[in-house]
Amino acid sequence: DVKVTQSSRYLVKRTGEKVFLECVQDMDHENMFWYRQDPGLGLRLIYFSYDVKMKEKGDIPEGYSVSREKKERFSLILESASTNQTSMYLCVTSGSTYEQYFGPGTRLTVT
Amino acid sequence: GDSVTQMEGPVTLSEEAFLTINCTYTATGYPSLFWYVQYPGEGLQLLLKATKADDKGSNKGFEATYRKETTSFHLEKGSVQVSDSAVYFCALSHRGSQGNLIFGKGTKLSVKP
């Protein structure tokens, strides 16, 4: 069974903290994506990666960075969390058929 | 750039009513089109998809037809149920984008008994 896991379902951090969101997949997929979901704005692409050590900016990369040291793991990093980064973060993967698989999401609150 | 526009909600219907949620897109070439559903407290699930013009995607009584001439992919269901209450997202993806999805803003549907 396909599995995309995210390290936390709920996370509360303080302004200025460094935050790591982890995504792990067991499908040997090349492509991994980080989106954030906000009411009335839908899902917006932050960063994506189509190979180990490769990364590309999405539509809203400001304030974020990513790391892909291993094929199965794609990390989203908030260098200095701010309140406007309070959101639901979704990890998505896809393989050679480009069918997408979603993780359960991490609801991050920055206070 | 590519974009997806879907009707704004919320949409409130009575049980057994007919549902249409409009979705139009702007894209070069021939994208694949998707409808995703998010039930309260859950993650996104693929509801249906169509990969080429005139394809009809269907699942759980929902249907959508890929209309290239009108760049549309409207979601329809003949008779909604309370359990269909959810947020629905229209999305597109290009072959050359490694599966990158571009989403509409979502339409919240509430079905009353």
PDB file of C-alpha atoms in Angstrom:
ATOM      1  CA  ASP A   1       0.000   0.000   0.000  1.00  0.00           C
ATOM      2  CA  VAL A   2       1.214   3.452  -0.935  1.00  0.00           C
ATOM      3  CA  LYS A   3       2.408   5.472   2.005  1.00  0.00           C
ATOM      4  CA  VAL A   4       3.401   9.089   2.460  1.00  0.00           C
ATOM      5  CA  THR A   5       4.033  10.046   6.061  1.00  0.00           C
ATOM      6  CA  GLN A   6       4.667  13.400   7.655  1.00  0.00           C
ATOM      7  CA  SER A   7       6.510  13.742  10.924  1.00  0.00           C
ATOM      8  CA  SER A   8       3.786  15.546  12.838  1.00  0.00           C
ATOM      9  CA  ARG A   9       0.047  16.065  12.488  1.00  0.00           C
ATOM     10  CA  TYR A  10       0.043  19.138  14.718  1.00  0.00           C
ATOM     11  CA  LEU A  11       2.889  21.459  15.616  1.00  0.00           C
ATOM     12  CA  VAL A  12       3.043  24.651  17.661  1.00  0.00           C
ATOM     13  CA  LYS A  13       6.149  26.844  17.408  1.00  0.00           C
ATOM     14  CA  ARG A  14       7.157  30.314  18.506  1.00  0.00           C
ATOM     15  CA  THR A  15       8.027  33.194  16.230  1.00  0.00           C
ATOM     16  CA  GLY A  16      11.690  33.073  15.249  1.00  0.00           C
ATOM     17  CA  GLU A  17      12.138  29.343  15.833  1.00  0.00           C
ATOM     18  CA  LYS A  18      13.656  27.113  13.182  1.00  0.00           C
ATOM     19  CA  VAL A  19      11.106  24.512  12.136  1.00  0.00           C
ATOM     20  CA  PHE A  20      11.623  21.233  10.309  1.00  0.00           C
ATOM     21  CA  LEU A  21       8.770  19.404   8.599  1.00  0.00           C
ATOM     22  CA  GLU A  22       9.647  15.933   7.403  1.00  0.00           C
ATOM     23  CA  CYS A  23       8.039  13.860   4.684  1.00  0.00           C
ATOM     24  CA  VAL A  24       8.902  10.233   3.989  1.00  0.00           C
ATOM     25  CA  GLN A  25       7.604   8.031   1.177  1.00  0.00           C
ATOM     26  CA  ASP A  26       8.057   4.337   0.580  1.00  0.00           C
ATOM     27  CA  MET A  27       7.170   4.209  -3.117  1.00  0.00           C
ATOM     28  CA  ASP A  28      10.568   5.031  -4.622  1.00  0.00           C
ATOM     29  CA  HIS A  29       9.044   8.122  -6.228  1.00  0.00           C
ATOM     30  CA  GLU A  30      11.333  10.628  -7.887  1.00  0.00           C
ATOM     31  CA  ASN A  31       9.108  13.674  -7.444  1.00  0.00           C
ATOM     32  CA  MET A  32       8.207  15.237  -4.128  1.00  0.00           C
ATOM     33  CA  PHE A  33       6.368  18.481  -3.430  1.00  0.00           C
ATOM     34  CA  TRP A  34       5.536  20.732  -0.509  1.00  0.00           C
ATOM     35  CA  TYR A  35       2.300  22.722  -0.586  1.00  0.00           C
ATOM     36  CA  ARG A  36       0.603  24.904   1.953  1.00  0.00           C
ATOM     37  CA  GLN A  37      -3.163  25.017   2.212  1.00  0.00           C
ATOM     38  CA  ASP A  38      -4.994  28.104   3.439  1.00  0.00           C
ATOM     39  CA  PRO A  39      -8.756  28.778   3.478  1.00  0.00           C
ATOM     40  CA  GLY A  40      -9.842  30.710   0.408  1.00  0.00           C
ATOM     41  CA  LEU A  41      -6.434  30.341  -1.225  1.00  0.00           C
ATOM     42  CA  GLY A  42      -6.402  26.642  -2.006  1.00  0.00           C
ATOM     43  CA  LEU A  43      -3.090  24.819  -2.216  1.00  0.00           C
ATOM     44  CA  ARG A  44       0.023  26.689  -3.232  1.00  0.00           C
ATOM     45  CA  LEU A  45       3.314  25.118  -4.205  1.00  0.00           C
ATOM     46  CA  ILE A  46       6.292  26.055  -2.026  1.00  0.00           C
ATOM     47  CA  TYR A  47       9.120  23.867  -3.338  1.00  0.00           C
ATOM     48  CA  PHE A  48       9.543  20.635  -5.221  1.00  0.00           C
ATOM     49  CA  SER A  49      12.249  18.144  -6.012  1.00  0.00           C
ATOM     50  CA  TYR A  50      12.564  15.656  -8.827  1.00  0.00           C
ATOM     51  CA  ASP A  51      15.724  13.931  -7.699  1.00  0.00           C
ATOM     52  CA  VAL A  52      18.058  13.606  -4.753  1.00  0.00           C
ATOM     53  CA  LYS A  53      19.795  16.901  -4.028  1.00  0.00           C
ATOM     54  CA  MET A  54      17.666  18.638  -6.649  1.00  0.00           C
ATOM     55  CA  LYS A  55      15.204  21.359  -5.691  1.00  0.00           C
ATOM     56  CA  GLU A  56      13.101  23.893  -7.511  1.00  0.00           C
ATOM     57  CA  LYS A  57      11.177  26.886  -6.222  1.00  0.00           C
ATOM     58  CA  GLY A  58       7.449  26.818  -6.463  1.00  0.00           C
ATOM     59  CA  ASP A  59       5.082  29.760  -6.381  1.00  0.00           C
ATOM     60  CA  ILE A  60       5.712  30.911  -2.799  1.00  0.00           C
ATOM     61  CA  PRO A  61       9.241  29.887  -1.693  1.00  0.00           C
ATOM     62  CA  GLU A  62       9.984  32.981   0.393  1.00  0.00           C
ATOM     63  CA  GLY A  63      10.764  32.134   4.005  1.00  0.00           C
ATOM     64  CA  TYR A  64      11.254  28.442   3.268  1.00  0.00           C
ATOM     65  CA  SER A  65      14.029  26.110   2.210  1.00  0.00           C
ATOM     66  CA  VAL A  66      14.136  22.378   1.514  1.00  0.00           C
ATOM     67  CA  SER A  67      16.484  19.450   1.713  1.00  0.00           C
ATOM     68  CA  ARG A  68      16.502  16.159  -0.188  1.00  0.00           C
ATOM     69  CA  GLU A  69      19.511  14.126   0.869  1.00  0.00           C
ATOM     70  CA  LYS A  70      17.802  10.777   0.293  1.00  0.00           C
ATOM     71  CA  LYS A  71      15.231   9.800  -2.294  1.00  0.00           C
ATOM     72  CA  GLU A  72      12.596   8.858   0.252  1.00  0.00           C
ATOM     73  CA  ARG A  73      12.820  11.968   2.418  1.00  0.00           C
ATOM     74  CA  PHE A  74      11.974  15.592   1.615  1.00  0.00           C
ATOM     75  CA  SER A  75      12.261  18.171   4.375  1.00  0.00           C
ATOM     76  CA  LEU A  76      10.725  21.617   4.512  1.00  0.00           C
ATOM     77  CA  ILE A  77      12.575  24.134   6.678  1.00  0.00           C
ATOM     78  CA  LEU A  78      11.288  27.386   8.086  1.00  0.00           C
ATOM     79  CA  GLU A  79      14.475  29.237   8.960  1.00  0.00           C
ATOM     80  CA  SER A  80      12.750  31.719  11.261  1.00  0.00           C
ATOM     81  CA  ALA A  81       9.076  30.978  11.722  1.00  0.00           C
ATOM     82  CA  SER A  82       6.611  33.831  11.451  1.00  0.00           C
ATOM     83  CA  THR A  83       2.913  34.026  12.255  1.00  0.00           C
ATOM     84  CA  ASN A  84       2.012  34.267   8.560  1.00  0.00           C
ATOM     85  CA  GLN A  85       3.441  30.771   8.145  1.00  0.00           C
ATOM     86  CA  THR A  86       0.661  29.333  10.279  1.00  0.00           C
ATOM     87  CA  SER A  87      -0.937  26.917   7.843  1.00  0.00           C
ATOM     88  CA  MET A  88      -1.577  23.323   6.837  1.00  0.00           C
ATOM     89  CA  TYR A  89       1.453  21.849   5.067  1.00  0.00           C
ATOM     90  CA  LEU A  90       0.979  18.993   2.631  1.00  0.00           C
ATOM     91  CA  CYS A  91       3.612  16.711   1.192  1.00  0.00           C
ATOM     92  CA  VAL A  92       2.842  15.137  -2.182  1.00  0.00           C
ATOM     93  CA  THR A  93       4.784  12.569  -4.189  1.00  0.00           C
ATOM     94  CA  SER A  94       4.558  11.273  -7.740  1.00  0.00           C
ATOM     95  CA  GLY A  95       6.400   8.693  -9.780  1.00  0.00           C
ATOM     96  CA  SER A  96       6.762   7.850 -13.438  1.00  0.00           C
ATOM     97  CA  THR A  97       2.998   7.837 -14.031  1.00  0.00           C
ATOM     98  CA  TYR A  98       2.699  11.308 -12.461  1.00  0.00           C
ATOM     99  CA  GLU A  99      -0.164  10.128 -10.266  1.00  0.00           C
ATOM    100  CA  GLN A 100       0.005  12.110  -7.051  1.00  0.00           C
ATOM    101  CA  TYR A 101      -0.096  10.761  -3.500  1.00  0.00           C
ATOM    102  CA  PHE A 102      -0.802  13.016  -0.549  1.00  0.00           C
ATOM    103  CA  GLY A 103       0.514  12.872   2.982  1.00  0.00           C
ATOM    104  CA  PRO A 104      -1.899  13.485   5.885  1.00  0.00           C
ATOM    105  CA  GLY A 105      -0.713  17.052   6.412  1.00  0.00           C
ATOM    106  CA  THR A 106       0.914  18.968   9.254  1.00  0.00           C
ATOM    107  CA  ARG A 107      -1.052  21.755  10.856  1.00  0.00           C
ATOM    108  CA  LEU A 108       1.531  24.295  12.000  1.00  0.00           C
ATOM    109  CA  THR A 109       0.671  27.123  14.354  1.00  0.00           C
ATOM    110  CA  VAL A 110       3.235  29.863  14.917  1.00  0.00           C
ATOM    111  CA  THR A 111       2.560  32.022  17.968  1.00  0.00           C
TER     112      THR A 111
ATOM    113  CA  GLY B   1       1.256  30.874 -16.392  1.00  0.00           C
ATOM    114  CA  ASP B   2      -1.177  28.040 -15.879  1.00  0.00           C
ATOM    115  CA  SER B   3      -4.112  28.603 -13.575  1.00  0.00           C
ATOM    116  CA  VAL B   4      -7.368  27.088 -12.385  1.00  0.00           C
ATOM    117  CA  THR B   5     -10.500  29.040 -11.523  1.00  0.00           C
ATOM    118  CA  GLN B   6     -13.393  27.429  -9.725  1.00  0.00           C
ATOM    119  CA  MET B   7     -16.634  28.830  -8.448  1.00  0.00           C
ATOM    120  CA  GLU B   8     -16.487  30.330  -5.022  1.00  0.00           C
ATOM    121  CA  GLY B   9     -18.453  28.828  -2.224  1.00  0.00           C
ATOM    122  CA  PRO B  10     -19.834  28.009   0.064  1.00  0.00           C
ATOM    123  CA  VAL B  11     -22.484  26.054  -1.779  1.00  0.00           C
ATOM    124  CA  THR B  12     -25.431  24.834   0.286  1.00  0.00           C
ATOM    125  CA  LEU B  13     -27.831  22.265  -1.136  1.00  0.00           C
ATOM    126  CA  SER B  14     -30.609  20.050   0.131  1.00  0.00           C
ATOM    127  CA  GLU B  15     -30.183  16.295  -0.020  1.00  0.00           C
ATOM    128  CA  GLU B  16     -30.966  14.832  -3.457  1.00  0.00           C
ATOM    129  CA  ALA B  17     -30.383  18.149  -5.215  1.00  0.00           C
ATOM    130  CA  PHE B  18     -28.308  18.413  -8.400  1.00  0.00           C
ATOM    131  CA  LEU B  19     -24.767  19.663  -7.976  1.00  0.00           C
ATOM    132  CA  THR B  20     -22.570  21.595 -10.373  1.00  0.00           C
ATOM    133  CA  ILE B  21     -19.253  23.105  -9.379  1.00  0.00           C
ATOM    134  CA  ASN B  22     -17.713  25.065 -12.221  1.00  0.00           C
ATOM    135  CA  CYS B  23     -14.030  24.833 -13.041  1.00  0.00           C
ATOM    136  CA  THR B  24     -12.158  26.508 -15.891  1.00  0.00           C
ATOM    137  CA  TYR B  25      -8.471  26.464 -16.610  1.00  0.00           C
ATOM    138  CA  THR B  26      -5.770  28.342 -18.463  1.00  0.00           C
ATOM    139  CA  ALA B  27      -2.888  26.240 -19.703  1.00  0.00           C
ATOM    140  CA  THR B  28      -0.644  25.648 -22.650  1.00  0.00           C
ATOM    141  CA  GLY B  29      -0.853  22.302 -24.357  1.00  0.00           C
ATOM    142  CA  TYR B  30      -2.940  19.475 -23.006  1.00  0.00           C
ATOM    143  CA  PRO B  31      -2.905  19.193 -19.248  1.00  0.00           C
ATOM    144  CA  SER B  32      -4.483  16.442 -17.197  1.00  0.00           C
ATOM    145  CA  LEU B  33      -7.409  17.590 -15.074  1.00  0.00           C
ATOM    146  CA  PHE B  34      -8.429  16.444 -11.619  1.00  0.00           C
ATOM    147  CA  TRP B  35     -11.021  16.863  -8.932  1.00  0.00           C
ATOM    148  CA  TYR B  36      -9.902  16.311  -5.352  1.00  0.00           C
ATOM    149  CA  VAL B  37     -12.160  16.130  -2.308  1.00  0.00           C
ATOM    150  CA  GLN B  38     -11.314  16.926   1.304  1.00  0.00           C
ATOM    151  CA  TYR B  39     -13.759  15.698   3.923  1.00  0.00           C
ATOM    152  CA  PRO B  40     -13.798  17.466   7.296  1.00  0.00           C
ATOM    153  CA  GLY B  41     -10.658  16.689   9.279  1.00  0.00           C
ATOM    154  CA  GLU B  42      -9.131  14.570   6.529  1.00  0.00           C
ATOM    155  CA  GLY B  43      -6.507  14.925   3.798  1.00  0.00           C
ATOM    156  CA  LEU B  44      -7.111  15.395   0.096  1.00  0.00           C
ATOM    157  CA  GLN B  45      -8.304  12.420  -1.915  1.00  0.00           C
ATOM    158  CA  LEU B  46      -8.416  12.064  -5.655  1.00  0.00           C
ATOM    159  CA  LEU B  47     -12.061  11.991  -6.711  1.00  0.00           C
ATOM    160  CA  LEU B  48     -11.714  11.694 -10.484  1.00  0.00           C
ATOM    161  CA  LYS B  49      -9.485  12.672 -13.357  1.00  0.00           C
ATOM    162  CA  ALA B  50      -9.345  13.047 -17.132  1.00  0.00           C
ATOM    163  CA  THR B  51      -6.184  13.050 -19.179  1.00  0.00           C
ATOM    164  CA  LYS B  52      -7.347  14.168 -22.617  1.00  0.00           C
ATOM    165  CA  ALA B  53     -10.042  16.164 -24.360  1.00  0.00           C
ATOM    166  CA  ASP B  54     -13.565  14.704 -24.215  1.00  0.00           C
ATOM    167  CA  ASP B  55     -12.573  12.195 -21.525  1.00  0.00           C
ATOM    168  CA  LYS B  56     -15.123  11.805 -18.771  1.00  0.00           C
ATOM    169  CA  GLY B  57     -13.926  11.066 -15.275  1.00  0.00           C
ATOM    170  CA  SER B  58     -16.390   9.497 -12.850  1.00  0.00           C
ATOM    171  CA  ASN B  59     -16.425   8.176  -9.306  1.00  0.00           C
ATOM    172  CA  LYS B  60     -18.971   7.848  -6.470  1.00  0.00           C
ATOM    173  CA  GLY B  61     -21.723   9.316  -8.668  1.00  0.00           C
ATOM    174  CA  PHE B  62     -19.639  12.385  -9.561  1.00  0.00           C
ATOM    175  CA  GLU B  63     -18.736  13.149 -13.156  1.00  0.00           C
ATOM    176  CA  ALA B  64     -16.654  15.713 -15.022  1.00  0.00           C
ATOM    177  CA  THR B  65     -15.921  16.017 -18.738  1.00  0.00           C
ATOM    178  CA  TYR B  66     -12.712  17.511 -20.140  1.00  0.00           C
ATOM    179  CA  ARG B  67     -13.896  20.217 -22.547  1.00  0.00           C
ATOM    180  CA  LYS B  68     -10.991  21.683 -24.438  1.00  0.00           C
ATOM    181  CA  GLU B  69     -13.134  24.062 -26.496  1.00  0.00           C
ATOM    182  CA  THR B  70     -14.389  25.784 -23.341  1.00  0.00           C
ATOM    183  CA  THR B  71     -11.314  24.954 -21.188  1.00  0.00           C
ATOM    184  CA  SER B  72     -13.633  23.584 -18.545  1.00  0.00           C
ATOM    185  CA  PHE B  73     -13.940  20.579 -16.245  1.00  0.00           C
ATOM    186  CA  HIS B  74     -17.167  21.103 -14.326  1.00  0.00           C
ATOM    187  CA  LEU B  75     -18.028  18.673 -11.536  1.00  0.00           C
ATOM    188  CA  GLU B  76     -21.578  17.294 -11.447  1.00  0.00           C
ATOM    189  CA  LYS B  77     -23.628  14.908  -9.365  1.00  0.00           C
ATOM    190  CA  GLY B  78     -27.256  14.116  -9.944  1.00  0.00           C
ATOM    191  CA  SER B  79     -28.331  13.620  -6.342  1.00  0.00           C
ATOM    192  CA  VAL B  80     -26.124  14.757  -3.478  1.00  0.00           C
ATOM    193  CA  GLN B  81     -26.077  13.224  -0.017  1.00  0.00           C
ATOM    194  CA  VAL B  82     -25.206  14.681   3.369  1.00  0.00           C
ATOM    195  CA  SER B  83     -22.007  12.607   3.244  1.00  0.00           C
ATOM    196  CA  ASP B  84     -20.870  14.599   0.180  1.00  0.00           C
ATOM    197  CA  SER B  85     -20.320  17.655   2.373  1.00  0.00           C
ATOM    198  CA  ALA B  86     -16.668  18.532   1.834  1.00  0.00           C
ATOM    199  CA  VAL B  87     -14.325  20.939   0.094  1.00  0.00           C
ATOM    200  CA  TYR B  88     -13.763  20.207  -3.589  1.00  0.00           C
ATOM    201  CA  PHE B  89     -10.623  21.261  -5.458  1.00  0.00           C
ATOM    202  CA  CYS B  90     -10.134  21.389  -9.194  1.00  0.00           C
ATOM    203  CA  ALA B  91      -6.534  20.959 -10.361  1.00  0.00           C
ATOM    204  CA  LEU B  92      -4.407  20.519 -13.446  1.00  0.00           C
ATOM    205  CA  SER B  93      -1.070  18.909 -14.142  1.00  0.00           C
ATOM    206  CA  HIS B  94       1.274  18.938 -17.075  1.00  0.00           C
ATOM    207  CA  ARG B  95       3.232  15.942 -18.251  1.00  0.00           C
ATOM    208  CA  GLY B  96       6.392  17.978 -18.300  1.00  0.00           C
ATOM    209  CA  SER B  97       6.036  19.136 -14.711  1.00  0.00           C
ATOM    210  CA  GLN B  98       6.790  15.849 -12.958  1.00  0.00           C
ATOM    211  CA  GLY B  99       3.312  15.767 -11.528  1.00  0.00           C
ATOM    212  CA  ASN B 100       3.193  19.298 -10.205  1.00  0.00           C
ATOM    213  CA  LEU B 101      -0.432  20.187  -9.492  1.00  0.00           C
ATOM    214  CA  ILE B 102      -1.954  23.639  -9.858  1.00  0.00           C
ATOM    215  CA  PHE B 103      -5.073  23.958  -7.714  1.00  0.00           C
ATOM    216  CA  GLY B 104      -8.136  26.098  -7.675  1.00  0.00           C
ATOM    217  CA  LYS B 105      -9.049  27.748  -4.390  1.00  0.00           C
ATOM    218  CA  GLY B 106     -11.579  25.126  -3.417  1.00  0.00           C
ATOM    219  CA  THR B 107     -15.364  25.112  -3.107  1.00  0.00           C
ATOM    220  CA  LYS B 108     -17.001  24.169   0.157  1.00  0.00           C
ATOM    221  CA  LEU B 109     -20.173  22.137  -0.244  1.00  0.00           C
ATOM    222  CA  SER B 110     -22.680  21.696   2.570  1.00  0.00           C
ATOM    223  CA  VAL B 111     -25.588  19.314   2.058  1.00  0.00           C
ATOM    224  CA  LYS B 112     -28.542  19.629   4.439  1.00  0.00           C
ATOM    225  CA  PRO B 113     -30.891  16.728   5.199  1.00  0.00           C
TER     226      PRO B 113
END
